[in-house]
Short mmCIF file of C-alpha atoms and ligand atoms in Angstrom, two decimals:
data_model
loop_
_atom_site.label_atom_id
_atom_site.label_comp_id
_atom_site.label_asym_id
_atom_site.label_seq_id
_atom_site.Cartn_x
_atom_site.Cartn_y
_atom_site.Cartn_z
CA UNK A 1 20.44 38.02 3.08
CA UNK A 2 21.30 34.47 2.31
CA UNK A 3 19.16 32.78 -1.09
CA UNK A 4 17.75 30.16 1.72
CA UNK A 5 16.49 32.70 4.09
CA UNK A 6 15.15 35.45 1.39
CA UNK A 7 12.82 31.87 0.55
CA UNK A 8 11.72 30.84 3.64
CA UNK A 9 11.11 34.69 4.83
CA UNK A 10 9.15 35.10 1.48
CA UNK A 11 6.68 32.06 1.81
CA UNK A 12 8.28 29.95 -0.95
CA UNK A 13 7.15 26.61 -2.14
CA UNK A 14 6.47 24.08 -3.89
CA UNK A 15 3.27 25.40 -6.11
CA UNK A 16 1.96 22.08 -6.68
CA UNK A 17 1.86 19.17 -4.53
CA UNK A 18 2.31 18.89 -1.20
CA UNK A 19 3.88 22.25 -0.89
CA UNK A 20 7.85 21.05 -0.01
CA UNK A 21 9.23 24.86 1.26
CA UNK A 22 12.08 25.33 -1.55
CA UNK A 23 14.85 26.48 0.21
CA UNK A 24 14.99 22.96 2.33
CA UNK A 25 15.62 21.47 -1.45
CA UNK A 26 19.08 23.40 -1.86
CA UNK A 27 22.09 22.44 -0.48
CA UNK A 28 25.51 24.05 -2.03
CA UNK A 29 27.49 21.16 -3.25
CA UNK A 30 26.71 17.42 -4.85
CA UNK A 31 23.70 18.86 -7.25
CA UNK A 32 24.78 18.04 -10.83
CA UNK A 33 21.17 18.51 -12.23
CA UNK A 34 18.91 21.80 -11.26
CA UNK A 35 15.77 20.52 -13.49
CA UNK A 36 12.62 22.82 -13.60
CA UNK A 37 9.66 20.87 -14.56
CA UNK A 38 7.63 22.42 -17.16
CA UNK A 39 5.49 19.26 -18.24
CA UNK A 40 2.44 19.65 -16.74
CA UNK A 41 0.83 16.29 -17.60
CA UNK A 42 -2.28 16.48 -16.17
CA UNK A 43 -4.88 17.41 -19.07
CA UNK A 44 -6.67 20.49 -19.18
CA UNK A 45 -4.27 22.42 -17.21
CA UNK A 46 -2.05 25.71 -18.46
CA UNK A 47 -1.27 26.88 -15.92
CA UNK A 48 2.85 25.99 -16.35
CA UNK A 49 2.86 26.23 -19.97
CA UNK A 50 1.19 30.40 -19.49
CA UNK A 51 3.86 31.33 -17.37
CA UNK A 52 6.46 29.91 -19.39
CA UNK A 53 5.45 31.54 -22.07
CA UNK A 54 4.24 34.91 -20.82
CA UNK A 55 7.75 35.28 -18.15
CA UNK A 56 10.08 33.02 -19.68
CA UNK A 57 12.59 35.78 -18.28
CA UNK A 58 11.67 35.34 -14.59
CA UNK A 59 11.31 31.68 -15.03
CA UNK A 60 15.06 31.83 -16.42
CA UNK A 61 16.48 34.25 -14.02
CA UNK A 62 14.86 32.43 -10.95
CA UNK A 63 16.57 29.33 -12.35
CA UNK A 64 19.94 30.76 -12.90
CA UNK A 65 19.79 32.30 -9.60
CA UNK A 66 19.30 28.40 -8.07
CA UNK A 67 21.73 26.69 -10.14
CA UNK A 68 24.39 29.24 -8.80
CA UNK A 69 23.07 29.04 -5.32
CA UNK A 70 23.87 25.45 -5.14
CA UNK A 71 26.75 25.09 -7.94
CA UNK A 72 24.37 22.65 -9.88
CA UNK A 73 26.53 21.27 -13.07
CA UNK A 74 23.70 21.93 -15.23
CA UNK A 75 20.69 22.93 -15.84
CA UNK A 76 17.22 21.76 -17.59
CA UNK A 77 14.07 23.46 -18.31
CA UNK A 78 11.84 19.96 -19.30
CA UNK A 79 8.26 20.54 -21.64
CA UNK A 80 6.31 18.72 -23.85
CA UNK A 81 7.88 18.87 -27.36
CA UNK A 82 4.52 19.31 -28.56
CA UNK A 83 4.60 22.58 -27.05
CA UNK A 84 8.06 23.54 -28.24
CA UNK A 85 6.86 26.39 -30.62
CA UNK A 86 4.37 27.80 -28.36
CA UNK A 87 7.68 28.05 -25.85
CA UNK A 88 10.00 29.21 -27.73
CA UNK A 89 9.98 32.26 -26.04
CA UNK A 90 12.04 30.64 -23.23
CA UNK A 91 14.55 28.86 -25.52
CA UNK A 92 14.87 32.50 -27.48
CA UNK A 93 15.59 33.94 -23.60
CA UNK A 94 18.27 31.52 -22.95
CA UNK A 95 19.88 32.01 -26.30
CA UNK A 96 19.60 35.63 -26.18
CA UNK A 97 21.44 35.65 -22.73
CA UNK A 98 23.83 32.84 -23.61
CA UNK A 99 23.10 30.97 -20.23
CA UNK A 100 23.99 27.73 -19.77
CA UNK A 101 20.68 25.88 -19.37
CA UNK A 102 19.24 23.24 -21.73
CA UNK A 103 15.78 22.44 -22.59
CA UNK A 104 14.81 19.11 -22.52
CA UNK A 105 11.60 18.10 -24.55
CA UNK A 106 10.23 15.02 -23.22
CA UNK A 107 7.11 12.43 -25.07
CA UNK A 108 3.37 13.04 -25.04
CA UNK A 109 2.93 10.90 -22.52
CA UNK A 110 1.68 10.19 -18.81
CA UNK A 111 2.97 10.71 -16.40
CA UNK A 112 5.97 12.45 -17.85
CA UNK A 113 5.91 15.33 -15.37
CA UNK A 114 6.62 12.97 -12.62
CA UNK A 115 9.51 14.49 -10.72
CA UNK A 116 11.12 10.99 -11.03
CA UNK A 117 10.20 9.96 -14.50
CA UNK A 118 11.47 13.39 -15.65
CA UNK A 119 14.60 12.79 -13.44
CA UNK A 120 14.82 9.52 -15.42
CA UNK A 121 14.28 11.18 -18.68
CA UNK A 122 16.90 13.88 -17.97
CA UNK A 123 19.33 11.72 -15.98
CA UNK A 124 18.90 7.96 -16.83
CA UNK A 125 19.30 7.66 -12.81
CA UNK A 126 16.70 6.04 -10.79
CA UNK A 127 15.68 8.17 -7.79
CA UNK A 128 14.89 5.08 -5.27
CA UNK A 129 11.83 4.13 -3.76
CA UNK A 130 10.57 6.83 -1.35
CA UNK A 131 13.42 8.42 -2.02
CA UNK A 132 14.00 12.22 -3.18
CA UNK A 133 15.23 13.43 -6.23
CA UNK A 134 18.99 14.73 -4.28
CA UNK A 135 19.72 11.17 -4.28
CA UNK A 136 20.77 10.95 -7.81
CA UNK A 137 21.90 14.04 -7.52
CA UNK A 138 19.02 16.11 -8.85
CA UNK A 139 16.92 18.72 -7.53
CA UNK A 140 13.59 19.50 -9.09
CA UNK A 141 11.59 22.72 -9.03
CA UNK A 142 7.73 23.47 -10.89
CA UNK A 143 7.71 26.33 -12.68
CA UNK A 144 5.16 28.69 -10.47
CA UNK A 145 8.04 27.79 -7.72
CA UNK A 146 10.86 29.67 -10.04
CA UNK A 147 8.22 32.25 -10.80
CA UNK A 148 7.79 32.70 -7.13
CA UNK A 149 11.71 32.46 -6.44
CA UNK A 150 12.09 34.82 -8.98
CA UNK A 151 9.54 37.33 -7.03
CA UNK A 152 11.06 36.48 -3.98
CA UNK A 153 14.58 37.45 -5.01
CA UNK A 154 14.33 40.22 -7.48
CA UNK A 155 11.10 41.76 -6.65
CA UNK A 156 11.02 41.94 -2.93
CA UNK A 157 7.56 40.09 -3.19
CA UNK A 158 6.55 37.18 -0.95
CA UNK A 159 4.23 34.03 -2.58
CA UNK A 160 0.45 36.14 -1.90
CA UNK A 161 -1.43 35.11 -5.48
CA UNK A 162 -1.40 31.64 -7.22
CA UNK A 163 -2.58 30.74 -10.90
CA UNK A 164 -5.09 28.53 -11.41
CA UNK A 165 -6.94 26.85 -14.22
CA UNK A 166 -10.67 26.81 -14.48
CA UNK A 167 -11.95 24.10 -16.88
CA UNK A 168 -13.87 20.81 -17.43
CA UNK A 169 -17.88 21.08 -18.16
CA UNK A 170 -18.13 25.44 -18.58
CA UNK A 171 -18.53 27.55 -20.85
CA UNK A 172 -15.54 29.19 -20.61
CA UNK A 173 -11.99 27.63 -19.40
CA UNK A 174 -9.88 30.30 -18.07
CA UNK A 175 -6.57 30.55 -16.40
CA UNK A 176 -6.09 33.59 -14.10
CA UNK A 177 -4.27 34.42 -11.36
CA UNK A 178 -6.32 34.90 -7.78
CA UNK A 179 -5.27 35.82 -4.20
CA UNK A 180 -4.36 32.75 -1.95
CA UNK A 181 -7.24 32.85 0.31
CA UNK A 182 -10.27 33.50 -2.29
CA UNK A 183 -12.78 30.74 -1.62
CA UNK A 184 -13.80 28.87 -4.21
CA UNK A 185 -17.39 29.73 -4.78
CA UNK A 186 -16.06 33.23 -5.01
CA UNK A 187 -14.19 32.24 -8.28
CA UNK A 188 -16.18 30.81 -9.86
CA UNK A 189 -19.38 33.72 -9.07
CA UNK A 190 -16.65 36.33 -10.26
CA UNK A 191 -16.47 34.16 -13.52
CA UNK A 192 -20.04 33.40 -14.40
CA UNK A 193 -19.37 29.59 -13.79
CA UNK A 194 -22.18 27.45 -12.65
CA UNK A 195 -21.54 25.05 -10.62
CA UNK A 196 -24.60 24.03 -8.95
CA UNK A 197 -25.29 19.97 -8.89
CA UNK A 198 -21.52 19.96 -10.07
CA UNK A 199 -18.94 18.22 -8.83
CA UNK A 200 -15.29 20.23 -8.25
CA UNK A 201 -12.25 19.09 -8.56
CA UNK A 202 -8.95 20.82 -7.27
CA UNK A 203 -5.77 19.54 -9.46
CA UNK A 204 -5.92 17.65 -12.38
CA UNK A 205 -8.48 15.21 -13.63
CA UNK A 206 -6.33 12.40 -13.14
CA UNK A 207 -4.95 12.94 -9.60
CA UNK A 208 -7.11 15.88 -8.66
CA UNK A 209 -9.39 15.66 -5.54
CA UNK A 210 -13.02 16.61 -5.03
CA UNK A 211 -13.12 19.71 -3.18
CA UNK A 212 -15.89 22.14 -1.73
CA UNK A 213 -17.60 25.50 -3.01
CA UNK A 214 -15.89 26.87 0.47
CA UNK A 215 -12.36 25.67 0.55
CA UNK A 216 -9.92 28.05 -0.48
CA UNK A 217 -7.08 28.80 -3.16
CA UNK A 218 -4.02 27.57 -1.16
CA UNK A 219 -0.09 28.05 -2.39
CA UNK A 220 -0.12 24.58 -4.16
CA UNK A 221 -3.79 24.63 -5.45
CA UNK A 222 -3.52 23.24 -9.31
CA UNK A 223 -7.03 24.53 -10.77
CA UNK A 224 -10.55 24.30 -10.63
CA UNK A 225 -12.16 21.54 -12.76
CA UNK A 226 -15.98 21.31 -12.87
CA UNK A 227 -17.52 18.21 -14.21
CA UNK A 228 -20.96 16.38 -13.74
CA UNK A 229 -21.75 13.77 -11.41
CA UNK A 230 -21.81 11.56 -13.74
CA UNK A 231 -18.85 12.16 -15.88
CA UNK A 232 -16.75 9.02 -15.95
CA UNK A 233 -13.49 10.88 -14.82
CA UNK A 234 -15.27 11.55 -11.39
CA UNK A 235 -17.10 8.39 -10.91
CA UNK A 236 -14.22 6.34 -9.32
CA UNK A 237 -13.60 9.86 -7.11
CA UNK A 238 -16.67 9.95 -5.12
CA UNK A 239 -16.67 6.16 -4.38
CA UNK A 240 -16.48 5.25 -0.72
CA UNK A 241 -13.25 3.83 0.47
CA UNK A 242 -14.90 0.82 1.85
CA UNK A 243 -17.24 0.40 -2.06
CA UNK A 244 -13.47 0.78 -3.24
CA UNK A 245 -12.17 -2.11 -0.62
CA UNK A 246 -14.67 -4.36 -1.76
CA UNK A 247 -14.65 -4.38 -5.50
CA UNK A 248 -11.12 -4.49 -4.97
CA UNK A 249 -11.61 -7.84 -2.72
CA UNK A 250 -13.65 -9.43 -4.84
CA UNK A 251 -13.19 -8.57 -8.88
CA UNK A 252 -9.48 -8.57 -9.08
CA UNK A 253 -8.66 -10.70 -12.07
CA UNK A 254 -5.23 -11.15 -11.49
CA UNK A 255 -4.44 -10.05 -15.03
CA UNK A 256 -1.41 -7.46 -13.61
CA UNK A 257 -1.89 -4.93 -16.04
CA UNK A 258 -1.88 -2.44 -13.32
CA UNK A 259 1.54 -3.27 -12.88
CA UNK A 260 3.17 -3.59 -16.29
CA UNK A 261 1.72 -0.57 -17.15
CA UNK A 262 2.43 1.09 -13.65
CA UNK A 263 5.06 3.96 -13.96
CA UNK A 264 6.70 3.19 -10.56
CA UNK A 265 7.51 -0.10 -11.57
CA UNK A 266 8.61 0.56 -14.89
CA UNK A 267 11.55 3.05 -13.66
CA UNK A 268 12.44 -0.73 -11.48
CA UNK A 269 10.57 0.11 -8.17
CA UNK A 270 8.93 -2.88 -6.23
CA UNK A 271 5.69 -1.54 -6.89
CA UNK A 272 3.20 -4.37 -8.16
CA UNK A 273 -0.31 -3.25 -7.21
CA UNK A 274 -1.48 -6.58 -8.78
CA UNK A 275 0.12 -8.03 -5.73
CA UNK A 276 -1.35 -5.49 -3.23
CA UNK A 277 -4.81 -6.42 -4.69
CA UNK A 278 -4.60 -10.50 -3.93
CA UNK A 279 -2.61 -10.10 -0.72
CA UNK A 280 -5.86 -7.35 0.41
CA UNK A 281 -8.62 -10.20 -1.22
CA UNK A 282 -6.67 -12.52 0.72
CA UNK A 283 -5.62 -10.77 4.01
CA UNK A 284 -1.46 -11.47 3.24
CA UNK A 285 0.75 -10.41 5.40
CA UNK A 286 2.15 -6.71 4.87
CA UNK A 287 4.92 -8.08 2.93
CA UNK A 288 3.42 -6.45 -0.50
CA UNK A 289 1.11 -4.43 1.05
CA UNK A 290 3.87 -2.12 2.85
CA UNK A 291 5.15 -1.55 -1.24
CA UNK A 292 1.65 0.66 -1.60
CA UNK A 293 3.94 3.22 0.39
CA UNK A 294 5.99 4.31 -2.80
CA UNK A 295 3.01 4.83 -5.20
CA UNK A 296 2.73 8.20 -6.55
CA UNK A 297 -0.81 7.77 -6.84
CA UNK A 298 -0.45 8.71 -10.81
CA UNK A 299 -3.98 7.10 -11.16
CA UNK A 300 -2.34 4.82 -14.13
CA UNK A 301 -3.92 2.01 -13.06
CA UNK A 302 -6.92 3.07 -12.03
CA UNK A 303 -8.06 5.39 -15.14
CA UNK A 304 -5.74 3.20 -18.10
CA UNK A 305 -5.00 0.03 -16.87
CA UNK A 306 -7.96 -1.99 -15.07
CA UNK A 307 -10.24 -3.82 -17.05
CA UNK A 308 -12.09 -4.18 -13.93
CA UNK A 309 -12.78 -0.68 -13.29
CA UNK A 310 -10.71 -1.23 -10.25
CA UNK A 311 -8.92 1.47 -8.27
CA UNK A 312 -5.10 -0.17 -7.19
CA UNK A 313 -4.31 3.94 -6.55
CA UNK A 314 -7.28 4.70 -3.85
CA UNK A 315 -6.28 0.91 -2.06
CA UNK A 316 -2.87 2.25 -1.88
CA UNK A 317 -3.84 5.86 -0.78
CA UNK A 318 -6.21 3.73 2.20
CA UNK A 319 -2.63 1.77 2.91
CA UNK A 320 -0.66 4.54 3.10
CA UNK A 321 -3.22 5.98 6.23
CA UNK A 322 -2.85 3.02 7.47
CA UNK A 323 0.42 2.30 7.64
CA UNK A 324 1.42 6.17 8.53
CA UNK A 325 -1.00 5.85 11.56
CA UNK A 326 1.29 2.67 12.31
CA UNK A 327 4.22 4.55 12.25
CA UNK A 328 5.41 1.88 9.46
CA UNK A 329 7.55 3.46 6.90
CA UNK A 330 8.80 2.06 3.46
CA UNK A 331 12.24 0.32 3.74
CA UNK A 332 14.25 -1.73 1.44
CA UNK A 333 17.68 -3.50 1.51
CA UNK A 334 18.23 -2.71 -2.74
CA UNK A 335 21.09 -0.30 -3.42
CA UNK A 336 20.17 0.07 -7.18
CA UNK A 337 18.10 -0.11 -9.89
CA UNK A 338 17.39 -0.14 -13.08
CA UNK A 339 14.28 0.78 -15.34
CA UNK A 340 12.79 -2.06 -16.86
CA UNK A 341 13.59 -3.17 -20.46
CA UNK A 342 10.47 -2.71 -22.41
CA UNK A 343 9.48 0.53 -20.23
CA UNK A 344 9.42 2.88 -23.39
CA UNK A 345 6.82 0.84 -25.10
CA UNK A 346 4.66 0.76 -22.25
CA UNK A 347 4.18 4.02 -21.74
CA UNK A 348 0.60 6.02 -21.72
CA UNK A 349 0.24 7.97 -24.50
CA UNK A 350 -1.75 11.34 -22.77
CA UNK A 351 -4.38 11.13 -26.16
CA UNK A 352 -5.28 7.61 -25.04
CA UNK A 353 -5.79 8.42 -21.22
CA UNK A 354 -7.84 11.56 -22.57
CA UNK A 355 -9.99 9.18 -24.30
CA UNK A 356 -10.31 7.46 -21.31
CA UNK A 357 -11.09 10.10 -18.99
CA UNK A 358 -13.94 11.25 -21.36
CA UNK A 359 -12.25 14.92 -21.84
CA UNK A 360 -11.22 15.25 -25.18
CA UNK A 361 -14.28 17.64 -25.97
CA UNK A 362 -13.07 19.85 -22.84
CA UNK A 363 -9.36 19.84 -24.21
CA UNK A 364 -8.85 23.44 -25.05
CA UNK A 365 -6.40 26.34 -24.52
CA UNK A 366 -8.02 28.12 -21.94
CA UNK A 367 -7.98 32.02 -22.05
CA UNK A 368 -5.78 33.94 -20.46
CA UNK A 369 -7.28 36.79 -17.66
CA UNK A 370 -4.51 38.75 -17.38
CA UNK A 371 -5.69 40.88 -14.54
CA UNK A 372 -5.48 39.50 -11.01
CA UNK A 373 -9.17 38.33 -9.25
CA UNK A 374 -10.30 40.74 -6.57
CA UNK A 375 -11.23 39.30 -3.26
CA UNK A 376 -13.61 40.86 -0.83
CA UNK A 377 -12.36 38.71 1.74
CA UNK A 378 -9.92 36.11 2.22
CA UNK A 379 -9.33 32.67 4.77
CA UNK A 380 -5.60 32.16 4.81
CA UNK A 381 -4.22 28.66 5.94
CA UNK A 382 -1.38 28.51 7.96
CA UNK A 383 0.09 25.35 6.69
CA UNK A 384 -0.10 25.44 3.03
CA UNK A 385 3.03 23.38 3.01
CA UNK A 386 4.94 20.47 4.50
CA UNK A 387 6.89 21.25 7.94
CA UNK A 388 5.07 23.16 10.50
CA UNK A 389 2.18 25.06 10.65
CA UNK A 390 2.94 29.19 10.82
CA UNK A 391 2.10 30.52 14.08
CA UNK A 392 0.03 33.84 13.87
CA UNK A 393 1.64 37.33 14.07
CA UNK A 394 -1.21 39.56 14.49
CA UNK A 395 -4.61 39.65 16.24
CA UNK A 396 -8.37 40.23 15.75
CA UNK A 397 -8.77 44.15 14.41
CA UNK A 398 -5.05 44.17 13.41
CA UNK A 399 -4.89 46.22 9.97
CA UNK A 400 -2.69 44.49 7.29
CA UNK A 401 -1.09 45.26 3.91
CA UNK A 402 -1.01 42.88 0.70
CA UNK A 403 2.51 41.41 1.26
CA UNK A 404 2.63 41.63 5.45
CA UNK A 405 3.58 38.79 7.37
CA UNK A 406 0.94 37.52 9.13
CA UNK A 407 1.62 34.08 10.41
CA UNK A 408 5.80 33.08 11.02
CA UNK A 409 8.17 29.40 11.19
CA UNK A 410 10.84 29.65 13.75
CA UNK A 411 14.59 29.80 11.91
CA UNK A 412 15.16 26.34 12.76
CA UNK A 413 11.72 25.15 12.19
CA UNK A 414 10.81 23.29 8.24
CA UNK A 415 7.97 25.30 7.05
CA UNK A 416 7.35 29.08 5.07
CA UNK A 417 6.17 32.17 6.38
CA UNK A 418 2.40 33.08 5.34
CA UNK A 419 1.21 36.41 4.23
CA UNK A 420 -1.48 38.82 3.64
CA UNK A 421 -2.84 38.47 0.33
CA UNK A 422 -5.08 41.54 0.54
CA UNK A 423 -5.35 44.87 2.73
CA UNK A 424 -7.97 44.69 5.00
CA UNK A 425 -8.44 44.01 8.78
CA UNK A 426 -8.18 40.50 10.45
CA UNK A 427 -11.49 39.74 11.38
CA UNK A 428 -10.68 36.18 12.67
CA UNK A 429 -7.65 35.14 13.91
CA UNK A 430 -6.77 31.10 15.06
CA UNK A 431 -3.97 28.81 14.95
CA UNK A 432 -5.43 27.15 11.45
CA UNK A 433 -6.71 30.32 9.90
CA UNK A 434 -6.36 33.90 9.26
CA UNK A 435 -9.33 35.68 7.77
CA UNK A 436 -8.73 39.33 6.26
CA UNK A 437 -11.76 41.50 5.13
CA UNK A 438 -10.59 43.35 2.39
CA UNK A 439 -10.66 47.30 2.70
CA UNK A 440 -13.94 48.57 0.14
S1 SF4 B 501 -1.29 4.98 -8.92
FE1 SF4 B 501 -1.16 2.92 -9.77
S2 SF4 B 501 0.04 3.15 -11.62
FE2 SF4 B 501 0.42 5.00 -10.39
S3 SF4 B 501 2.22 4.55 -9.15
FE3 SF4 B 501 0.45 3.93 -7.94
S4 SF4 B 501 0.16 1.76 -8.39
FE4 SF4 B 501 1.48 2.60 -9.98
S1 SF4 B 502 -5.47 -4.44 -13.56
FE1 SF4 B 502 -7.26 -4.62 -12.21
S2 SF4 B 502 -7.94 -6.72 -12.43
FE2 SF4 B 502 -5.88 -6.62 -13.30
S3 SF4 B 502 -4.54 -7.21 -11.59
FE3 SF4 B 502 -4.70 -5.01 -11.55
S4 SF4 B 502 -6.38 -4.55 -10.16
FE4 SF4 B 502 -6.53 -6.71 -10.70
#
C-alpha cells in the first residue's frame, strides 16, 4: 500500500495543534527540507524531548521513511541545544546508521518551535502570511507525528494512545502515555492529582486552553497543566472576551511593544497588533484589523510584551471568529519578504517568559510512567483533526478490539480514520462520539 494511504488508513496526524492529517502534507517532488520539530517551546512540557530520547530509532526511521517518500533534499531533526546531551541518543542513531539527516539546535528562546520560525531558522526562507510551510519548500512534522508514522508503517499500528504531560501546581509532574478517549478526571484520579477548585489547562501554559474535568485525551492533546485560580499564567485565560474587548478599548498605550517584540512580524509579516488595538478603540475600518488573521496566537504579546496587561492575542483570536463567520480570509498583494533587521535581538528568551508566567518553581523534568494508563471506558471524537469528521463504522452493542476501525473518511475526503483505543463494547454510538466500555 502506498506511504499516503497506510497514513490516512492508520489515523495519522498532526499530534499537536490542530491535528493537519499527515499524509495531505506530502507531495513527491519540490520538498527540499523534511524538518521534524523537536523544540517544544512551551514550558513544562516533555513530552517531545521523552520520545526523542527514549525512540530516537523510530523517530529516525519514521523520518527517513518521509524524506524518501517525497524525495526531500534534506533532512533536519530541530531541538533546543540546551538539550543536546540529554538527545544525543538521536544524533548517536543517525551516526550509527550513517543517514543523511542533520540536527539543527536552535536558541533558548520563544517561540522557537514555531513551524515558521523554525522554518526560518533552518531555511532563512519566509513562509508567507497564512501561508504553509510547502511554500518555501519545507514540510514540517512534530515528533509524536514521526512516532506515529513510524507505528503506522513498521508496526502495523494505527494512532490509539497519545503522551501527555501532567504538571503545573501537583505534587508530582508526570509524563505518560494514555488511551485517546480517557477523560480527564480519570487521569488525573489514576494519578493521585487533586484538582478540585483548580483550574486545567490542555497545552502549554502559554497557548494552552482551559479545559474541563470531562473532556477527553484527543490525538493532538499537549498535556494536562493544573494551576490555581489565581496563578498569574491563568488570569488573562478565564477573562471574558467582552472584559478582554474593553481593557483593550480603553488602556492601549500605544507604546507598540506588542509588535516589535511580536514573532510574526519579526520574520516581516504585516502583523502589528499595536495597530489592531487603536483601529478596535477606534472602530477603523478592517484594513488592520483583517492582519489579526495571520497571528499564531504565540501569546508574546500578551504574557511578555504589554505593560498594560493587555491581551493583543485573545482580540485577534475574537477577530479571527469574526472574520471566519464573514467568510473574509487573509489576502495580500506582497510576493516576498524578509525578516526584519534587528529580529535576533528581540527575541524572548524562554527564562524571561518563565519568570513571567510565574512557573519557574514548577519547571522540572517530569517522571517518566513508562506503562500505558488503563481506561475503564473511553469517549472517542470523531474529528480529532482538520478535514472531515469520521463517519461511524459500527453500532450500539458492537464488540471492538484495541486497534479496530471504528469511525472512516471517504478516499477522496481530507480527514483520518479513528480507532478503538480499548476492547470493549460500544455502548453509545453518534455522529460526534463513540463511547467503548472497556472489557473487566
Ligand atoms: S499572539 Fe501576539 S505576539 Fe504572537 S503572533 Fe499574535 S500578535 Fe504576534
Ligand atoms: S503593548 Fe499593550 S499597550 Fe502597548 S501597544 Fe501593544 S496592546 Fe497597546
Amino acid at each position: 500500500m502506498e506511504l499516503t494511504k497506510i497514513l490516512k488508513d492508520k489515523g495519522v496526524v498532526g499530534a499537536g495543534g490542530a491535528g493537519f492529517p499527515t499524509y495531505a502534507k506530502l507531495k513527491r517532488e519540490g520538498i527540499d527540507y523534511y524538518i521534524i520539530n523537536g523544540i517544544e517551546c512551551e514550558p513544562l512540557l516533555w513530552v517531545t524531548k521523552e520520545i526523542l530520547m527514549r525512540f530516537p530509532e523510530k523517530v529516525v526511521k519514521g523520518l527517513k521513511a518521509l524524506k524518501e517518500y517525497t524525495n526531500s533534499k534534506e533532512a533536519y531533526i530541530g531541538v533546543k541545544g540546551k538539550y543536546r546531551e540529554i538527545l544525543k541518543g538521536i544524533e548517536d542513531v543517525i551516526v550509527a546508521d550513517g543517514y543523511n539527516i542533520k540536527t539543527f539546535f536552535a536558541g533558548d528562546f520563544y517561540p522557537a518551535g514555531d513551524e515558521q520560525v523554525l522554518v526560518y531558522e533552518i531555511t532563512n526562507k519566509v513562509v508567507p502570511p497564512g501561508g504553509i510551510p510547502l511554500m518555501v519548500g519545507s514540510v514540517v512534522n512534530n515528533v509524536e507525528t514521526v512516532y506515529n508514522v513510524y507505528n503506522a508503517l513498521f508496526e502495523d499500528k494505527p494512532v490509539t494512545e497519545k503522551f501527555i504531560t501532567i504538571a503545573g501546581d501537583v505534587k508530582k509532574p508526570v509524563t505518560v502515555k494514555v488511551p485517546i478517549g480517557i477523560k480527564v478526571s480519570s487521569i488525573l484520579e489514576k494519578l493521585e492529582i487533586e484538582y478540585e477548585d483548580k483550574v486545567l489547562i490542555d497545552g502549554g501554559p502559554v497557548m494552552g486552553k482551559i479545559i474541563s474535568q470531562d473532556d477527553v485525551i484527543t490525538k493532538t492533546s499537549g498535556g494536562i497543566l493544573v494551576f490555581e485560580k489565581s496563578h498569574p499564567g491563568v488570569s488573562k485565560k478565564i477573562l471574558s472576551i467582552e472584559q478582554i474587548l474593553r481593557k483593550a478599548r480603553t488602556c492601549c498605550i500605544q507604546c507598540r511593544y506588542c509588535t516589535d517584540q511580536c514573532p510574526r512580524y519579526l520574520l516581516g509579516h504585516d502583523l502589528e497588533p499595536h495597530k489592531i488595538m487603536i483601529s478596535l478603540a477606534f472602530n477603523l475600518d478592517d484594513r488592520f484589523l483583517k492582519n489579526a488573521l495571520i497571528c499564531s496566537e504565540c501569546g508574546v504579546c500578551e504574557i511578555y510584551s504589554c505593560p498594560q496587561g493587555l491581551s493583543p492575542r485573545r482580540v485577534n483570536q475574537h477577530l479571527k471568529s469574526v472574520f471566519a463567520k464573514k467568510g473574509i480570509k487573509y489576502s495580500t498583494d506582497k510576493k516576498e519578504f524578509f525578516a526584519r533587521e534587528n529580529r535576533e535581538l528581540r527575541r524572548i528568551p524562554t527564562s524571561r517568559l518563565k519568570v513571567k508566567l510565574g512557573i519557574e518553581k514548577y519547571d522540572k523534568h517530569p517522571e517518566f510512567i513508562d506503562e500505558k494508563l488503563k481506561a475503564g471506558e473511553v469517549k472517542i471524537l470523531t474529528k480529532q483533526h482538520i478535514g472531515a469528521k469520521a463517519v461511524p463504522v459500527i453500532q450500539k452493542g458492537d464488540r471492538v478490539k484495541e486497534s479496530d476501525i471504528v469511525a472512516k473518511v471517504d478516499d477522496n475526503v481530507l480527514g483520518a480514520n479513528i480507532h478503538a483505543s480499548i476492547t470493549g463494547i460500544a455502548v453509545k454510538v453518534t455522529e460526534d462520539f463513540i463511547v467503548i466500555k472497556g472489557e473487566e
